[in-house]
XYZ file of C-alpha atoms in Angstrom:
369
model
C 75.104 105.615 65.644
C 72.908 106.580 68.640
C 70.967 103.666 70.125
C 67.508 105.257 70.177
C 65.304 102.751 68.360
C 63.877 101.039 71.455
C 63.789 101.610 75.207
C 66.705 99.865 76.923
C 64.426 98.417 79.644
C 60.928 97.040 79.181
C 58.302 98.732 81.344
C 57.163 95.429 82.859
C 60.747 94.585 83.830
C 61.183 98.009 85.418
C 58.028 97.436 87.469
C 59.309 94.066 88.686
C 62.647 95.553 89.713
C 61.021 98.474 91.505
C 58.435 96.329 93.309
C 61.119 94.422 95.198
C 63.805 97.096 95.623
C 62.865 98.065 99.183
C 62.654 94.431 100.276
C 66.054 93.748 98.731
C 67.537 96.733 100.560
C 66.208 95.412 103.875
C 67.364 91.847 103.173
C 70.756 93.148 101.992
C 70.651 91.202 98.754
C 68.643 91.152 95.570
C 65.172 89.692 95.880
C 64.797 86.230 94.268
C 62.519 87.723 91.599
C 65.163 90.315 90.756
C 67.764 87.547 90.566
C 65.498 85.480 88.323
C 65.077 88.457 85.987
C 68.845 88.858 85.660
C 69.122 85.233 84.568
C 65.950 85.045 82.464
C 66.905 88.067 80.378
C 70.484 86.854 80.000
C 71.804 90.171 81.283
C 74.689 88.638 83.230
C 75.979 87.145 79.944
C 75.348 90.240 77.834
C 79.047 91.130 77.421
C 80.291 87.548 77.006
C 81.164 86.285 73.518
C 78.399 84.793 71.393
C 80.706 81.873 70.621
C 80.721 80.955 74.310
C 76.977 81.391 74.831
C 76.859 85.098 75.634
C 74.888 87.882 73.963
C 77.900 90.065 73.037
C 75.748 93.206 72.994
C 77.158 96.374 71.437
C 78.648 98.371 74.293
C 76.398 101.462 73.884
C 73.329 99.211 74.124
C 74.653 97.485 77.257
C 75.543 100.807 78.912
C 72.074 102.221 78.280
C 70.547 99.108 79.822
C 72.782 99.416 82.894
C 71.774 103.055 83.323
C 68.090 102.201 82.958
C 68.249 99.439 85.586
C 70.220 101.677 87.982
C 67.544 104.347 87.512
C 65.049 101.891 89.022
C 67.226 100.206 91.658
C 70.847 101.199 92.210
C 71.870 97.913 93.799
C 70.489 95.837 90.946
C 72.075 98.112 88.372
C 75.408 97.766 90.151
C 75.251 93.962 90.375
C 74.266 93.779 86.714
C 77.129 96.060 85.698
C 79.883 94.482 87.780
C 78.874 90.887 87.104
C 78.237 91.399 83.387
C 81.583 93.213 83.314
C 83.265 90.161 84.814
C 81.500 88.098 82.156
C 83.249 90.258 79.551
C 86.503 88.593 80.661
C 85.294 85.411 78.939
C 86.501 87.065 75.743
C 90.061 86.679 77.035
C 89.846 83.082 78.270
C 90.674 79.957 76.261
C 87.528 79.437 74.120
C 86.767 75.949 75.456
C 86.940 77.159 79.061
C 84.807 80.201 78.199
C 82.132 77.937 76.681
C 82.120 75.697 79.753
C 81.650 78.670 82.069
C 79.274 80.928 80.150
C 77.187 77.953 79.065
C 76.622 76.934 82.677
C 73.255 77.163 84.412
C 72.532 80.528 86.084
C 76.130 81.590 85.544
C 77.289 84.730 87.336
C 80.838 86.028 87.475
C 81.858 88.319 90.335
C 85.185 89.545 91.564
C 87.594 92.292 92.475
C 90.269 94.183 90.596
C 92.680 94.892 93.448
C 95.833 92.709 93.423
C 95.514 91.691 97.074
C 96.657 88.091 96.755
C 99.433 85.908 95.367
C 99.645 83.291 92.635
C 102.630 80.978 93.133
C 103.896 79.005 90.137
C 103.228 75.340 90.819
C 103.917 72.556 88.316
C 105.529 72.065 84.917
C 104.401 71.300 81.390
C 100.837 70.053 81.111
C 100.545 70.143 84.901
C 101.594 73.792 85.111
C 99.413 75.994 87.234
C 99.244 78.415 90.116
C 98.501 78.122 93.815
C 96.418 81.137 94.813
C 96.175 82.699 98.255
C 94.685 86.021 99.350
C 91.651 88.067 100.243
C 89.778 90.386 97.924
C 87.123 92.977 98.794
C 83.961 94.366 97.180
C 82.730 91.447 95.070
C 79.285 92.722 94.108
C 76.762 89.918 93.687
C 78.943 87.525 95.700
C 76.061 85.333 97.008
C 75.019 84.281 93.491
C 78.457 84.162 91.873
C 79.336 80.848 90.243
C 82.884 82.054 89.530
C 85.142 84.776 90.891
C 87.720 86.823 89.022
C 90.734 88.320 90.751
C 94.131 89.895 90.255
C 97.155 88.370 91.981
C 100.889 89.043 92.205
C 102.873 86.267 90.539
C 105.531 84.563 92.649
C 108.085 81.796 92.258
C 109.721 80.210 95.290
C 108.020 82.825 97.435
C 109.534 85.771 95.568
C 107.499 88.178 93.391
C 108.220 87.996 89.674
C 109.092 91.412 88.252
C 108.310 93.049 84.914
C 110.668 95.085 82.730
C 110.210 98.130 84.959
C 110.987 96.190 88.126
C 107.382 96.166 89.360
C 105.623 92.982 90.546
C 103.906 91.098 87.717
C 100.135 90.885 88.116
C 97.878 88.379 86.399
C 94.125 87.980 86.268
C 92.514 84.664 87.197
C 89.103 83.058 87.195
C 88.234 80.616 89.989
C 85.084 78.490 90.502
C 82.974 79.569 93.470
C 83.391 76.215 95.234
C 87.075 77.078 95.756
C 86.250 80.433 97.335
C 85.164 81.364 100.858
C 82.870 84.390 101.012
C 83.634 86.687 103.958
C 80.511 88.702 104.931
C 81.817 92.248 105.152
C 79.440 94.563 103.276
C 77.949 97.005 105.801
C 77.632 100.212 103.779
C 74.725 102.611 104.318
C 73.795 102.269 100.648
C 73.913 99.718 97.850
C 72.961 97.242 100.557
C 71.399 94.775 98.149
C 74.572 94.611 96.060
C 76.019 92.343 98.795
C 79.536 93.388 97.803
C 81.236 91.048 100.242
C 84.877 90.029 100.510
C 86.187 86.605 99.579
C 89.292 84.602 100.326
C 91.226 81.751 98.787
C 93.681 79.668 100.790
C 96.306 77.881 98.738
C 93.993 76.654 95.991
C 95.605 75.249 92.844
C 94.252 76.208 89.410
C 95.555 75.283 85.979
C 97.334 77.843 83.849
C 94.238 78.093 81.596
C 92.463 79.940 84.430
C 94.897 82.852 84.115
C 94.347 85.510 81.475
C 95.500 88.913 80.263
C 93.075 91.776 79.661
C 94.160 93.611 76.532
C 92.899 93.782 72.956
C 96.011 91.937 71.800
C 95.214 89.040 74.156
C 91.530 88.671 73.244
C 90.509 85.139 72.295
C 87.126 86.238 70.932
C 86.578 88.215 67.757
C 84.439 91.316 67.743
C 84.733 94.989 68.674
C 83.648 94.427 72.273
C 86.995 92.795 73.058
C 88.968 95.464 71.260
C 87.487 98.164 73.503
C 90.018 99.279 76.161
C 89.295 97.931 79.637
C 89.546 101.211 81.540
C 87.384 103.007 79.002
C 84.755 100.293 79.419
C 84.997 100.625 83.210
C 84.581 104.411 83.121
C 81.488 104.397 80.927
C 79.700 101.569 82.732
C 80.279 103.013 86.203
C 79.339 106.540 85.137
C 76.101 105.277 83.600
C 75.130 103.695 86.917
C 75.741 106.898 88.838
C 73.802 108.867 86.211
C 70.865 106.480 86.468
C 70.716 106.853 90.249
C 70.897 110.644 89.948
C 68.018 110.613 87.445
C 65.970 108.554 89.898
C 66.786 110.977 92.699
C 65.698 114.001 90.663
C 62.497 112.213 89.678
C 61.675 111.667 93.354
C 62.950 115.071 94.479
C 60.459 117.124 92.481
C 57.337 115.835 94.330
C 59.201 116.034 97.663
C 59.989 119.700 97.054
C 56.458 120.263 95.765
C 54.972 119.196 99.110
C 56.969 121.733 101.096
C 56.472 125.425 101.848
C 59.112 128.054 102.421
C 58.924 128.887 106.149
C 59.747 132.576 105.820
C 58.136 133.351 102.478
C 54.978 131.342 103.274
C 54.651 129.990 99.763
C 55.078 126.599 98.090
C 58.752 125.850 97.775
C 58.471 125.136 94.055
C 57.071 128.629 93.548
C 60.135 130.253 95.063
C 62.005 131.451 91.945
C 65.444 130.477 93.210
C 64.318 126.945 94.061
C 62.463 126.413 90.794
C 65.482 127.712 88.880
C 67.832 125.421 90.806
C 65.748 122.344 90.034
C 65.513 123.162 86.337
C 69.205 124.021 86.181
C 70.278 120.689 87.686
C 67.931 118.700 85.459
C 69.226 120.519 82.369
C 72.894 120.231 83.362
C 72.498 116.521 83.957
C 70.677 116.026 80.638
C 73.384 117.938 78.762
C 76.214 115.981 80.392
C 74.372 112.743 79.663
C 73.848 113.691 76.016
C 77.530 114.515 75.582
C 78.522 111.275 77.328
C 76.521 109.154 74.904
C 77.726 111.149 71.908
C 81.325 110.365 72.881
C 80.534 106.717 73.639
C 78.663 106.174 70.365
C 81.462 107.785 68.334
C 84.117 105.724 70.109
C 82.171 102.520 69.575
C 81.790 103.295 65.867
C 85.572 103.639 65.578
C 86.204 100.293 67.279
C 83.500 98.618 65.185
C 85.352 99.846 62.102
C 88.591 98.285 63.384
C 90.109 101.676 64.253
C 91.940 101.499 67.590
C 91.096 104.247 70.038
C 93.863 106.806 70.457
C 95.002 108.264 73.765
C 92.844 111.311 72.967
C 89.822 109.101 72.306
C 90.255 107.340 75.636
C 90.757 110.645 77.403
C 87.504 111.925 75.881
C 85.649 108.881 77.231
C 87.110 109.384 80.685
C 86.420 113.129 80.657
C 82.797 112.737 79.537
C 82.267 110.016 82.149
C 83.639 112.151 84.961
C 81.683 115.182 83.734
C 78.484 113.125 83.918
C 79.382 111.979 87.429
C 80.086 115.601 88.438
C 76.719 116.761 87.091
C 75.064 113.882 88.935
C 76.783 114.771 92.214
C 75.826 118.423 91.862
C 72.183 117.551 91.233
C 71.844 115.158 94.176
C 73.842 117.209 96.685
C 72.298 120.585 95.884
C 68.681 119.381 95.695
C 68.732 117.147 98.784
C 68.397 120.000 101.350
C 65.095 121.046 99.734
C 63.534 117.581 100.012
C 62.683 117.710 103.721
C 62.897 115.179 106.516
C 61.033 112.625 104.433
C 64.204 112.317 102.348
C 66.160 111.574 105.529
C 63.814 108.767 106.574
C 65.557 105.445 106.077
C 62.428 103.718 104.749
C 61.635 106.300 102.068
C 62.434 105.564 98.435
C 64.324 108.811 97.965
C 66.505 108.090 100.984
C 67.388 104.667 99.581
C 68.346 106.267 96.272
C 70.365 108.940 98.098
C 72.211 106.256 100.080
C 72.839 104.156 96.976
C 74.120 107.153 95.043
C 76.561 108.253 97.727
C 77.889 104.723 98.109
C 78.309 103.966 94.405
C 79.945 107.323 93.679
C 82.760 106.480 96.120
C 84.299 104.139 93.546
C 87.962 105.072 93.129
C 87.692 105.474 89.337
C 85.068 108.178 89.827
C 87.194 110.565 91.849
C 87.096 114.121 90.439
């Protein structure tokens, strides 16, 4: 059922986020008031199980909130999405460990999905665990993370363990922040305040309980949220962020275009039929793609809520609608930008910050056409 009963973001919260967005961009991390809002509203726990202290929001509600925050500040929307997404992994941890983590003060989970490290088997029986070594990139929200998630290649006696197909076995882990060294590395032109730095771990031992498998069959929490396929969840949450940033860009583009005149036709640019038609066309195309995206998401969520597993076709529909929304967003931003003037190229302007954020976020590998 469409989630239309209430706005996903309160107006006063949107004003707080917007008020500090430029300062956060300059400082290259979220402003303390933005951070406080993330914690006060419980947004970083919104996908964690209720049994462990999370909100366990229905996925369509969480996605709409992520889009709404990204439509105010792309960096904050991204940190919310990636860190709340890491919090979702609590539904696959041993319940006691999940309660200890999610119930912690100002908890924030960050991390990376690339398997760029190793987990060596170390110990037997009750003392069984893993010694983790490696470096992982792009941990959004790293400065406030209390825990980091990661993927690592399993090894024994220095040799990778192989699966049935002969490929290295990969396992997900959760590690407390005090065992992690953040490596300042985030120097992108956009999404500056996401502070998506690298992190490294050098031979740190963790118990076997800190390893987990991300699949509906391995969920330790009840509820449809943990039966929703991981990649489908990733597609819809990332696409919603990009869509929110594109909406913000179009909102700012209209007054930018309205202040300009066509040099050869000597008339306001918005009165040039081709320009006016282009603006309306991009706004409509984006709205249509967004409507279809939420139709597919809401239908898919209803199936999972009713204990009906998503089929390959269902998951393909989620991916296709996500990528179609990203494509409509790219077309809107890229085709309208040339009409916005040099103001849009000024680093300190709001529309330039949104443009930079959009073109950084949309580089995510899952969002390739």
